[in-house]
Coordinates of C-alpha atoms in Angstrom, one line a residue:
M1042 CA -0.6 -2.0 13.4
G1043 CA -0.7 -4.3 16.5
E1044 CA -3.0 -7.2 16.3
K1045 CA -3.9 -7.2 20.1
V1046 CA -4.6 -3.7 20.9
V1047 CA -7.3 -3.5 23.9
A1048 CA -9.5 -0.4 23.9
G1049 CA -9.3 1.8 27.0
R1050 CA -8.9 5.4 28.1
F1051 CA -5.5 7.1 28.2
D1052 CA -4.7 9.7 31.0
L1053 CA -2.0 12.3 30.8
S1054 CA 0.8 10.2 32.3
D1055 CA 0.3 7.5 29.7
R1056 CA 1.6 9.7 26.9
Q1057 CA 4.7 10.7 28.8
R1058 CA 5.5 7.1 29.8
Y1059 CA 4.9 5.9 26.2
R1060 CA 7.4 8.6 24.8
D1061 CA 9.9 7.4 27.4
K1062 CA 9.4 3.8 26.2
L1063 CA 9.8 4.9 22.6
R1064 CA 13.0 6.4 23.4
E1065 CA 14.2 3.2 25.0
C1066 CA 13.0 1.2 22.0
L1067 CA 14.9 3.4 19.7
A1068 CA 18.0 3.0 21.9
G1069 CA 17.4 -0.6 21.7
L1070 CA 17.1 -0.6 17.8
E1071 CA 20.4 1.5 17.7
R1072 CA 22.2 -1.1 19.8
L1073 CA 20.8 -4.1 17.7
L1074 CA 22.1 -2.3 14.5
A1075 CA 25.5 -1.4 16.1
E1076 CA 26.0 -5.0 17.4
K1077 CA 25.0 -6.6 14.2
R1078 CA 22.3 -8.7 15.7
F1079 CA 20.1 -9.0 12.6
D1080 CA 19.4 -11.9 10.5
R1081 CA 21.7 -12.8 7.7
P1082 CA 20.5 -12.5 4.1
K1083 CA 17.5 -14.7 3.2
N1084 CA 16.0 -13.2 0.1
L1085 CA 12.5 -13.5 1.7
M1086 CA 9.5 -11.7 0.3
G1087 CA 5.8 -11.6 1.5
L1088 CA 2.5 -10.6 0.1
E1089 CA -0.6 -9.0 1.7
I1090 CA -3.8 -8.0 -0.3
E1091 CA -6.7 -6.0 1.1
L1092 CA -10.0 -7.1 -0.5
N1093 CA -13.6 -5.9 -0.8
L1094 CA -16.8 -7.7 -0.3
A1095 CA -19.5 -7.0 -2.9
G1096 CA -22.7 -8.5 -4.0
A1097 CA -23.8 -9.7 -7.4
D1098 CA -25.3 -6.1 -7.9
G1099 CA -21.8 -4.7 -7.4
M1100 CA -22.7 -3.0 -4.1
P1101 CA -20.6 -3.4 -0.9
R1102 CA -21.6 -6.1 1.7
M1103 CA -20.9 -5.4 5.3
L1104 CA -20.3 -9.1 6.1
N1105 CA -16.6 -9.5 6.8
A1106 CA -17.2 -11.3 10.3
Q1107 CA -19.5 -13.7 8.9
V1108 CA -17.4 -14.3 5.9
L1109 CA -14.2 -14.9 7.9
E1110 CA -16.2 -17.3 10.0
R1111 CA -17.0 -19.4 7.1
I1112 CA -13.4 -19.0 5.5
A1113 CA -12.0 -20.3 8.9
S1114 CA -8.3 -19.7 7.8
R1115 CA -5.6 -17.8 9.5
D1116 CA -4.6 -16.6 5.9
F1117 CA -7.5 -14.2 6.0
Q1118 CA -8.3 -11.6 8.5
T1119 CA -10.4 -8.5 9.1
E1120 CA -9.7 -5.1 7.9
L1121 CA -10.9 -1.5 8.8
A1122 CA -14.5 -1.8 7.5
M1123 CA -17.1 -4.4 7.5
F1124 CA -16.7 -4.7 3.7
N1125 CA -12.9 -5.3 3.9
L1126 CA -10.9 -8.5 4.2
E1127 CA -7.2 -9.1 4.0
V1128 CA -5.3 -12.2 2.7
N1129 CA -1.6 -13.0 3.7
I1130 CA 0.6 -15.2 1.7
A1131 CA 3.3 -16.9 3.6
P1132 CA 6.9 -15.6 3.0
H1133 CA 8.7 -17.0 0.0
R1134 CA 12.3 -17.0 -1.0
L1135 CA 12.9 -15.0 -4.1
G1136 CA 14.2 -17.2 -6.9
G1137 CA 13.2 -20.2 -9.2
R1138 CA 9.5 -20.2 -10.1
V1139 CA 8.4 -18.2 -7.2
F1140 CA 6.1 -15.9 -9.0
D1141 CA 4.2 -18.9 -10.6
Q1142 CA 3.8 -20.4 -7.1
L1143 CA 2.5 -17.2 -5.7
D1144 CA 0.1 -16.9 -8.5
E1145 CA -1.3 -20.5 -7.9
E1146 CA -1.4 -20.0 -4.1
L1147 CA -3.2 -16.6 -4.5
R1148 CA -5.7 -17.9 -7.0
T1149 CA -6.5 -21.0 -4.8
S1150 CA -7.0 -18.8 -1.7
L1151 CA -9.2 -16.1 -3.5
A1152 CA -11.3 -18.8 -5.1
Y1153 CA -12.0 -20.6 -1.8
A1154 CA -12.8 -17.3 -0.1
H1155 CA -15.0 -16.1 -3.1
R1156 CA -17.0 -19.5 -2.8
K1157 CA -17.4 -19.0 1.0
A1158 CA -18.6 -15.4 0.6
G1159 CA -21.0 -16.6 -2.0
E1160 CA -22.8 -18.7 0.7
L1161 CA -23.7 -15.2 2.0
D1162 CA -24.7 -13.6 -1.3
A1163 CA -21.3 -11.7 -1.5
G1164 CA -18.1 -12.0 -3.4
I1165 CA -14.5 -11.2 -3.3
M1166 CA -13.2 -8.1 -5.4
M1167 CA -9.5 -7.0 -5.8
I1168 CA -10.0 -3.2 -6.8
G1169 CA -8.3 -0.1 -5.4
I1170 CA -11.5 1.7 -4.5
L1171 CA -14.8 0.1 -4.9
P1172 CA -16.7 2.3 -7.5
T1173 CA -20.1 1.6 -5.9
L1174 CA -19.4 2.9 -2.4
D1175 CA -21.5 5.7 -1.1
R1176 CA -20.9 8.2 1.7
D1177 CA -23.3 6.3 3.9
D1178 CA -21.2 3.1 3.5
L1179 CA -18.2 4.9 5.1
V1180 CA -19.4 5.7 8.6
S1181 CA -18.1 4.7 11.9
S1182 CA -21.0 2.3 12.4
N1183 CA -19.6 0.2 9.5
L1184 CA -16.1 0.0 11.1
S1185 CA -15.2 -3.7 11.9
D1186 CA -16.0 -4.7 15.5
V1187 CA -12.4 -4.9 16.7
D1188 CA -11.0 -2.9 19.5
R1189 CA -7.9 -1.7 17.7
Y1190 CA -10.0 0.0 14.9
T1191 CA -12.3 1.7 17.3
L1192 CA -9.4 2.9 19.4
L1193 CA -7.6 4.1 16.5
N1194 CA -10.6 5.9 15.1
D1195 CA -11.3 7.6 18.5
Q1196 CA -7.8 8.7 18.9
I1197 CA -7.3 10.2 15.3
V1198 CA -10.8 12.0 15.7
A1199 CA -9.7 13.3 19.1
A1200 CA -6.3 14.5 17.7
R1201 CA -7.9 16.4 14.8
G1202 CA -10.6 17.9 16.9
E1203 CA -13.0 18.5 14.1
D1204 CA -14.5 16.7 11.0
F1205 CA -12.2 15.4 8.4
L1206 CA -12.4 17.4 5.0
L1207 CA -12.2 15.3 1.8
D1208 CA -11.3 17.6 -1.1
I1209 CA -9.9 15.9 -4.2
Q1210 CA -9.7 17.8 -7.4
G1211 CA -9.3 15.5 -10.3
V1212 CA -11.3 14.8 -13.5
E1213 CA -14.2 15.9 -11.3
H1214 CA -14.3 17.6 -7.8
L1215 CA -15.2 15.8 -4.7
T1216 CA -15.6 17.8 -1.4
C1217 CA -17.3 16.4 1.6
T1218 CA -16.7 15.8 5.3
S1219 CA -16.6 12.7 7.6
K1220 CA -16.9 12.4 11.3
S1221 CA -14.5 9.4 11.4
I1222 CA -11.6 7.7 9.6
A1223 CA -14.1 5.2 8.0
P1224 CA -13.3 6.8 4.3
E1225 CA -9.7 5.2 4.7
A1226 CA -11.5 1.9 4.4
A1227 CA -12.3 2.5 0.9
C1228 CA -8.5 2.2 0.0
T1229 CA -7.6 -1.4 -0.6
S1230 CA -3.9 -2.1 -1.4
V1231 CA -1.3 -4.8 -2.0
Q1232 CA 1.6 -4.8 0.3
L1233 CA 4.9 -6.2 -0.8
H1234 CA 7.4 -7.1 1.9
L1235 CA 11.1 -7.6 1.4
Q1236 CA 13.5 -8.8 4.2
V1237 CA 16.7 -6.9 3.9
T1238 CA 19.8 -6.7 6.1
P1239 CA 20.6 -3.4 7.8
A1240 CA 23.5 -2.8 5.5
R1241 CA 21.2 -2.9 2.5
F1242 CA 18.1 -1.4 4.0
A1243 CA 18.7 2.3 3.0
A1244 CA 19.5 1.4 -0.6
V1245 CA 16.4 -0.7 -1.1
W1246 CA 14.2 1.9 0.7
N1247 CA 15.6 4.6 -1.5
A1248 CA 15.2 2.6 -4.6
A1249 CA 11.6 1.7 -3.8
Q1250 CA 10.9 5.6 -3.2
A1251 CA 12.4 6.3 -6.5
V1252 CA 10.2 3.8 -8.5
A1253 CA 7.0 4.3 -6.6
A1254 CA 5.7 6.6 -9.2
A1255 CA 6.4 4.2 -12.1
Q1256 CA 4.6 1.5 -10.0
I1257 CA 1.5 3.7 -9.7
A1258 CA 1.7 4.7 -13.4
V1259 CA 1.5 1.1 -14.7
G1260 CA -0.7 -0.2 -11.8
A1261 CA -3.3 2.5 -11.0
N1262 CA -6.7 1.1 -10.4
S1263 CA -8.6 3.5 -8.2
P1264 CA -10.2 6.3 -10.3
F1265 CA -13.7 6.5 -8.6
L1266 CA -14.8 7.6 -5.1
F1267 CA -18.5 8.5 -4.1
G1268 CA -19.6 8.5 -7.7
R1269 CA -16.9 11.1 -8.8
E1270 CA -14.0 10.5 -11.2
L1271 CA -11.0 11.7 -9.5
W1272 CA -7.3 10.8 -9.9
S1273 CA -6.1 7.5 -11.7
E1274 CA -5.0 6.4 -8.4
S1275 CA -7.1 8.2 -5.8
R1276 CA -6.1 6.3 -2.8
P1277 CA -3.1 8.4 -1.7
P1278 CA -5.0 11.8 -1.4
L1279 CA -8.0 10.0 0.2
F1280 CA -5.7 8.0 2.7
Q1281 CA -3.9 11.3 3.6
Q1282 CA -7.0 13.3 4.1
S1283 CA -9.0 10.6 6.0
T1284 CA -6.2 10.0 8.6
D1285 CA -5.1 13.6 8.8
T1286 CA -4.8 14.7 12.5
R1287 CA -3.9 18.3 11.5
P1288 CA -6.4 21.0 11.5
P1289 CA -5.9 23.6 8.8
E1290 CA -3.7 25.7 11.2
L1291 CA -1.2 23.0 11.7
Q1292 CA -1.2 22.2 8.0
A1293 CA -0.3 25.8 7.2
Q1294 CA 2.5 25.7 9.8
G1295 CA 4.0 22.7 7.7
V1296 CA 3.4 20.0 10.3
R1297 CA 3.9 16.7 8.5
P1298 CA 0.8 14.5 7.7
R1299 CA 0.7 10.9 9.2
T1300 CA 0.3 9.6 5.7
W1301 CA 3.2 10.9 3.5
F1302 CA 5.8 10.3 0.9
G1303 CA 8.7 11.6 3.0
E1304 CA 11.0 14.3 2.4
R1305 CA 14.6 13.0 2.2
W1306 CA 16.7 10.0 1.0
I1307 CA 18.0 8.0 4.0
S1308 CA 21.4 6.3 5.1
S1309 CA 19.9 3.8 7.5
A1310 CA 16.6 2.2 8.7
Y1311 CA 17.3 4.1 12.0
D1312 CA 16.6 7.3 10.2
L1313 CA 12.9 6.5 9.6
F1314 CA 12.2 5.1 13.1
E1315 CA 13.7 8.4 14.7
E1316 CA 11.7 10.4 12.4
N1317 CA 8.6 8.7 13.7
L1318 CA 9.3 9.8 17.3
R1319 CA 10.6 13.3 16.4
Y1320 CA 7.4 14.2 14.2
Y1321 CA 4.5 12.2 15.4
P1322 CA 2.7 12.2 18.7
A1323 CA 1.4 8.8 19.9
L1324 CA -2.1 7.9 18.9
L1325 CA -2.0 4.7 21.0
P1326 CA 0.1 5.2 24.0
I1327 CA -0.1 1.5 25.1
C1328 CA 3.0 0.4 27.1
D1329 CA 4.4 -3.1 27.2
D1330 CA 5.9 -4.5 30.4
E1331 CA 9.3 -5.3 28.5
D1332 CA 12.4 -3.3 29.3
P1333 CA 14.1 -3.4 25.9
L1334 CA 17.5 -2.3 27.2
K1335 CA 17.5 -4.8 30.1
V1336 CA 16.5 -7.6 27.7
L1337 CA 19.6 -6.6 25.4
D1338 CA 21.8 -6.5 28.5
E1339 CA 20.8 -10.1 29.3
G1340 CA 21.6 -11.2 25.8
G1341 CA 18.0 -11.4 24.5
I1342 CA 16.2 -9.9 21.7
P1343 CA 13.6 -7.2 22.6
S1344 CA 10.2 -7.0 20.9
L1345 CA 10.3 -3.2 20.8
A1346 CA 6.6 -3.3 21.1
E1347 CA 6.0 0.4 21.4
L1348 CA 8.3 1.2 18.5
V1349 CA 6.3 -1.3 16.3
L1350 CA 2.9 -0.1 17.5
H1351 CA 3.9 3.6 16.8
N1352 CA 5.4 2.7 13.4
G1353 CA 2.0 1.2 12.5
T1354 CA 0.3 4.5 12.9
V1355 CA 2.7 6.4 10.6
Y1356 CA 1.5 5.6 7.0
R1357 CA 4.6 5.8 4.8
W1358 CA 4.1 4.5 1.2
N1359 CA 7.4 2.5 1.8
R1360 CA 7.4 1.7 5.5
P1361 CA 10.2 0.3 7.6
V1362 CA 9.3 -2.8 9.6
Y1363 CA 11.1 -4.5 12.6
G1364 CA 10.2 -8.1 13.3
I1365 CA 11.4 -11.2 15.0
A1366 CA 11.2 -14.7 13.5
D1367 CA 12.6 -17.8 15.3
G1368 CA 14.1 -15.7 17.9
V1369 CA 16.1 -13.5 15.4
P1370 CA 15.4 -9.9 14.6
H1371 CA 15.0 -8.7 10.9
L1372 CA 14.1 -5.7 8.9
R1373 CA 11.7 -5.4 6.0
V1374 CA 10.7 -2.8 3.6
E1375 CA 6.9 -2.8 3.2
N1376 CA 5.9 -1.3 -0.2
R1377 CA 2.4 -0.1 0.2
V1378 CA 2.1 1.9 -3.0
L1379 CA 0.0 -0.4 -5.2
P1380 CA -3.9 -0.8 -5.3
A1381 CA -5.4 -4.3 -5.2
G1382 CA -6.1 -6.0 -8.5
P1383 CA -7.2 -6.2 -11.2
T1384 CA -6.4 -9.9 -11.5
V1385 CA -4.0 -12.3 -9.8
T1386 CA -1.8 -12.2 -12.8
D1387 CA -1.6 -8.4 -12.7
V1388 CA -0.8 -8.4 -8.9
I1389 CA 2.0 -11.0 -9.5
A1390 CA 3.3 -9.0 -12.5
N1391 CA 3.3 -5.8 -10.4
A1392 CA 5.3 -7.8 -7.7
A1393 CA 7.7 -9.1 -10.2
F1394 CA 8.3 -5.7 -11.7
Y1395 CA 8.8 -4.2 -8.1
Y1396 CA 11.2 -6.8 -6.7
G1397 CA 13.3 -6.8 -10.0
V1398 CA 13.6 -3.1 -10.4
V1399 CA 14.4 -2.4 -6.6
R1400 CA 17.1 -5.1 -6.6
A1401 CA 18.8 -3.5 -9.7
L1402 CA 18.5 0.1 -8.6
A1403 CA 19.9 -0.7 -5.2
E1404 CA 23.1 -2.2 -6.6
E1405 CA 23.9 0.5 -9.4
S1406 CA 27.2 2.0 -9.0
R1407 CA 25.6 5.4 -9.3
P1408 CA 22.4 5.1 -7.5
V1409 CA 19.5 6.9 -8.9
W1410 CA 18.9 8.7 -5.5
T1411 CA 22.3 10.5 -5.9
R1412 CA 21.0 11.8 -9.3
L1413 CA 17.4 12.4 -8.7
P1414 CA 16.3 15.2 -6.1
F1415 CA 14.0 13.8 -3.5
E1416 CA 11.5 16.6 -4.4
A1417 CA 11.4 15.3 -8.0
A1418 CA 10.6 11.8 -6.8
A1419 CA 7.8 13.1 -4.7
A1420 CA 6.5 15.1 -7.6
N1421 CA 6.6 12.0 -9.8
F1422 CA 4.6 10.1 -7.2
D1423 CA 2.0 12.9 -7.3
A1424 CA 1.9 13.1 -11.2
A1425 CA 1.6 9.3 -11.3
C1426 CA -1.3 9.3 -9.0
R1427 CA -3.1 12.0 -10.9
H1428 CA -2.5 10.8 -14.4
G1429 CA -1.8 7.0 -14.2
I1430 CA -0.5 5.4 -17.5
D1431 CA -0.4 8.9 -19.0
A1432 CA 1.8 10.5 -16.4
R1433 CA 5.1 12.3 -17.4
L1434 CA 7.8 11.7 -14.9
Q1435 CA 11.4 13.3 -14.3
W1436 CA 14.4 10.8 -14.4
P1437 CA 18.1 11.2 -14.3
R1438 CA 19.6 11.8 -17.9
R1439 CA 21.7 9.1 -19.2
G1440 CA 25.4 9.9 -19.9
R1441 CA 27.9 12.2 -18.3
H1442 CA 25.9 15.5 -18.4
G1443 CA 23.7 14.9 -15.4
G1444 CA 20.5 16.5 -14.5
T1445 CA 17.0 15.2 -15.0
T1446 CA 14.7 15.2 -18.0
E1447 CA 10.9 14.6 -18.3
L1448 CA 9.4 11.7 -20.2
D1449 CA 6.4 9.5 -20.5
A1450 CA 5.9 7.1 -17.8
T1451 CA 5.5 4.3 -20.4
T1452 CA 8.8 5.3 -22.1
L1453 CA 10.6 5.3 -18.9
V1454 CA 9.2 1.9 -17.9
R1455 CA 9.8 0.3 -21.3
E1456 CA 13.1 1.6 -22.1
E1457 CA 14.8 1.8 -18.7
L1458 CA 13.0 0.2 -15.9
L1459 CA 11.9 -3.1 -17.5
P1460 CA 15.5 -4.0 -18.5
L1461 CA 16.5 -3.2 -15.0
A1462 CA 13.8 -5.4 -13.7
A1463 CA 14.8 -8.2 -15.8
A1464 CA 18.4 -7.9 -14.5
G1465 CA 17.2 -7.7 -10.9
L1466 CA 15.1 -10.8 -11.3
D1467 CA 18.2 -12.6 -12.8
A1468 CA 20.1 -11.5 -9.8
W1469 CA 17.4 -13.0 -7.5
G1470 CA 17.7 -16.3 -9.5
V1471 CA 14.2 -16.2 -10.9
E1472 CA 13.6 -18.5 -13.8
P1473 CA 13.6 -16.7 -17.3
V1474 CA 10.0 -18.2 -17.9
D1475 CA 8.6 -16.5 -14.8
R1476 CA 10.6 -13.3 -15.5
D1477 CA 9.5 -13.0 -19.1
R1478 CA 5.9 -13.8 -18.4
Y1479 CA 5.2 -11.4 -15.8
L1480 CA 7.4 -8.5 -16.9
G1481 CA 5.6 -9.1 -20.4
V1482 CA 2.5 -8.1 -18.7
I1483 CA 3.9 -4.8 -17.7
E1484 CA 5.4 -4.3 -21.1
E1485 CA 1.9 -4.9 -22.8
R1486 CA 0.2 -2.4 -20.3
C1487 CA 2.7 0.3 -21.4
R1488 CA 2.5 -0.7 -25.1
R1489 CA -1.4 -0.4 -25.0
R1490 CA -1.3 2.4 -22.6
T1491 CA -3.9 0.8 -20.3
N1492 CA -4.2 -0.3 -16.7
G1493 CA -7.0 -1.0 -14.3
A1494 CA -7.8 2.7 -13.9
A1495 CA -8.0 3.4 -17.7
W1496 CA -10.2 0.5 -18.2
Q1497 CA -12.6 1.4 -15.5
S1498 CA -12.8 5.0 -16.8
A1499 CA -13.2 4.1 -20.4
T1500 CA -16.0 1.5 -19.6
F1501 CA -17.9 3.9 -17.4
H1502 CA -18.0 6.5 -20.1
R1503 CA -19.1 3.9 -22.6
A1504 CA -21.8 3.1 -20.3
L1505 CA -22.9 6.8 -20.0
E1506 CA -23.0 7.1 -23.9
R1507 CA -25.5 4.1 -23.9
G1508 CA -27.7 6.1 -21.8
L1509 CA -27.1 4.8 -18.3
S1510 CA -27.4 7.0 -15.2
R1511 CA -24.1 7.7 -13.3
D1512 CA -25.0 5.3 -10.6
A1513 CA -26.1 2.7 -13.0
A1514 CA -23.0 3.1 -15.2
L1515 CA -20.8 2.7 -11.9
A1516 CA -22.7 -0.4 -10.8
A1517 CA -22.5 -1.9 -14.3
T1518 CA -18.8 -1.1 -14.7
T1519 CA -18.2 -2.7 -11.2
R1520 CA -20.1 -5.9 -12.2
R1521 CA -18.2 -6.2 -15.4
Y1522 CA -14.9 -5.7 -13.7
C1523 CA -15.7 -8.4 -11.2
E1524 CA -16.7 -10.8 -14.0
L1525 CA -13.4 -10.2 -15.8
M1526 CA -11.4 -10.2 -12.5
H1527 CA -12.5 -13.7 -11.7
A1528 CA -12.0 -14.8 -15.4
G1529 CA -8.3 -14.1 -14.6
E1530 CA -7.0 -12.6 -17.9
P1531 CA -4.7 -9.6 -17.3
V1532 CA -6.3 -6.2 -17.5
H1533 CA -4.5 -5.1 -20.8
T1534 CA -6.5 -7.7 -22.5
W1535 CA -9.8 -6.7 -21.2
P1536 CA -12.4 -5.5 -23.8
V1537 CA -13.6 -1.9 -23.0
G1538 CA -17.3 -1.5 -22.5
L1539 CA -20.3 -3.6 -21.4
P1540 CA -21.0 -6.7 -23.5
E1541 CA -24.6 -7.2 -22.9
A1542 CA -27.7 -5.1 -22.8
V1543 CA -27.8 -3.4 -19.4
A1544 CA -31.1 -1.9 -18.0
L1545 CA -31.0 1.9 -18.2
G1546 CA -30.9 3.5 -14.8

């Protein structure tokens, strides 16, 4: 969402003017596409990771402004709540030893940030949802002191018109209410960007949607919220419910949530931006002075500021992005499926798997989205979030007979998707040593049927068996996770349980 949103009040005319500007921006995008004004293929990828600040006791620390001041790097920026940060890795060209390069850059950045946070008795944690978060941590007073977050919160709350209901039935049942969007801040993710040409956009987006469930199955890392064990990957239901502008009556009418998987395969990036205008009222009707069609008439490239801002308030798990670099427009697919963590190696392995398999699927002669109903892809995503590494997913049958079959996620990944990912990485020109190292991490997670969520849950239950209270077990699990995360070995190698005597609580 826009970096320089200034808080203010909106009147009735603002929304109509903004809607008109959105239509002009959409017409501008359509012209840019028709006139083939977009950047040529560059094979560029980018990486963003949302982080938590936690103390040595495993509890959240509301210190992001102070930590950022000490870090003093443009690579790090604020996020929604005071216990959140985000690190951005500069775009890289896919190929060669890119994943080892990313691994080294990310380790260096996080180690530096961790040292700086340590000056304030805090530390950096990569984890989908911090297990020690309490409801009292996720209140509006703990939102970061940034205009755009305050304004977004105020507009979503006003659009809903009542408290937000969190109701997630998983291993245990969580039900509570919130007066703000602050619970969204519990969700920390990895965002994988891939710059694509307009001609390839639909195929890449469709492929990303098709494999989102497999990404979650092998990468789930968010089993706890507010002391309850919920889904293996609890971020999607939490994110949807904590940003839901629909009261129950609109939900019953089938109005689409602002956080959603989608409902159809697409044929162009235009489809997604057009859906944004058709289905979603503006949350932040802030108009830019630019006349996008006049800019185009004069041979320039419009920023399409309203379109970009509005797109940032529709939370697709695979989001289209319009950007301009060096005066040339481009399109990106932003994959927002994965939770943060557990380790740098795991994050890079997840990235290698994604970039490889999406490339291969996008170039198949019989694309998966022509053989897998969209409803099945959406159901797969839900199943993977609920069950993680133990999920069963629907996938097109091999051979000539067509239809789909249901199989274990680990079987699907090992037998079909990992070979595709290897072929895709070869097509990108990634060196075999990088390909084999990072895809080998995914292979081992499948072989051992473990990921971050499975480790967290198993270690928590071991702690309970040793006599710890729930709160003490969650805190001990979090501290152990942090220790192993910084040690850096991938999660499939982590020993389950707590190694040393832990004070009973």
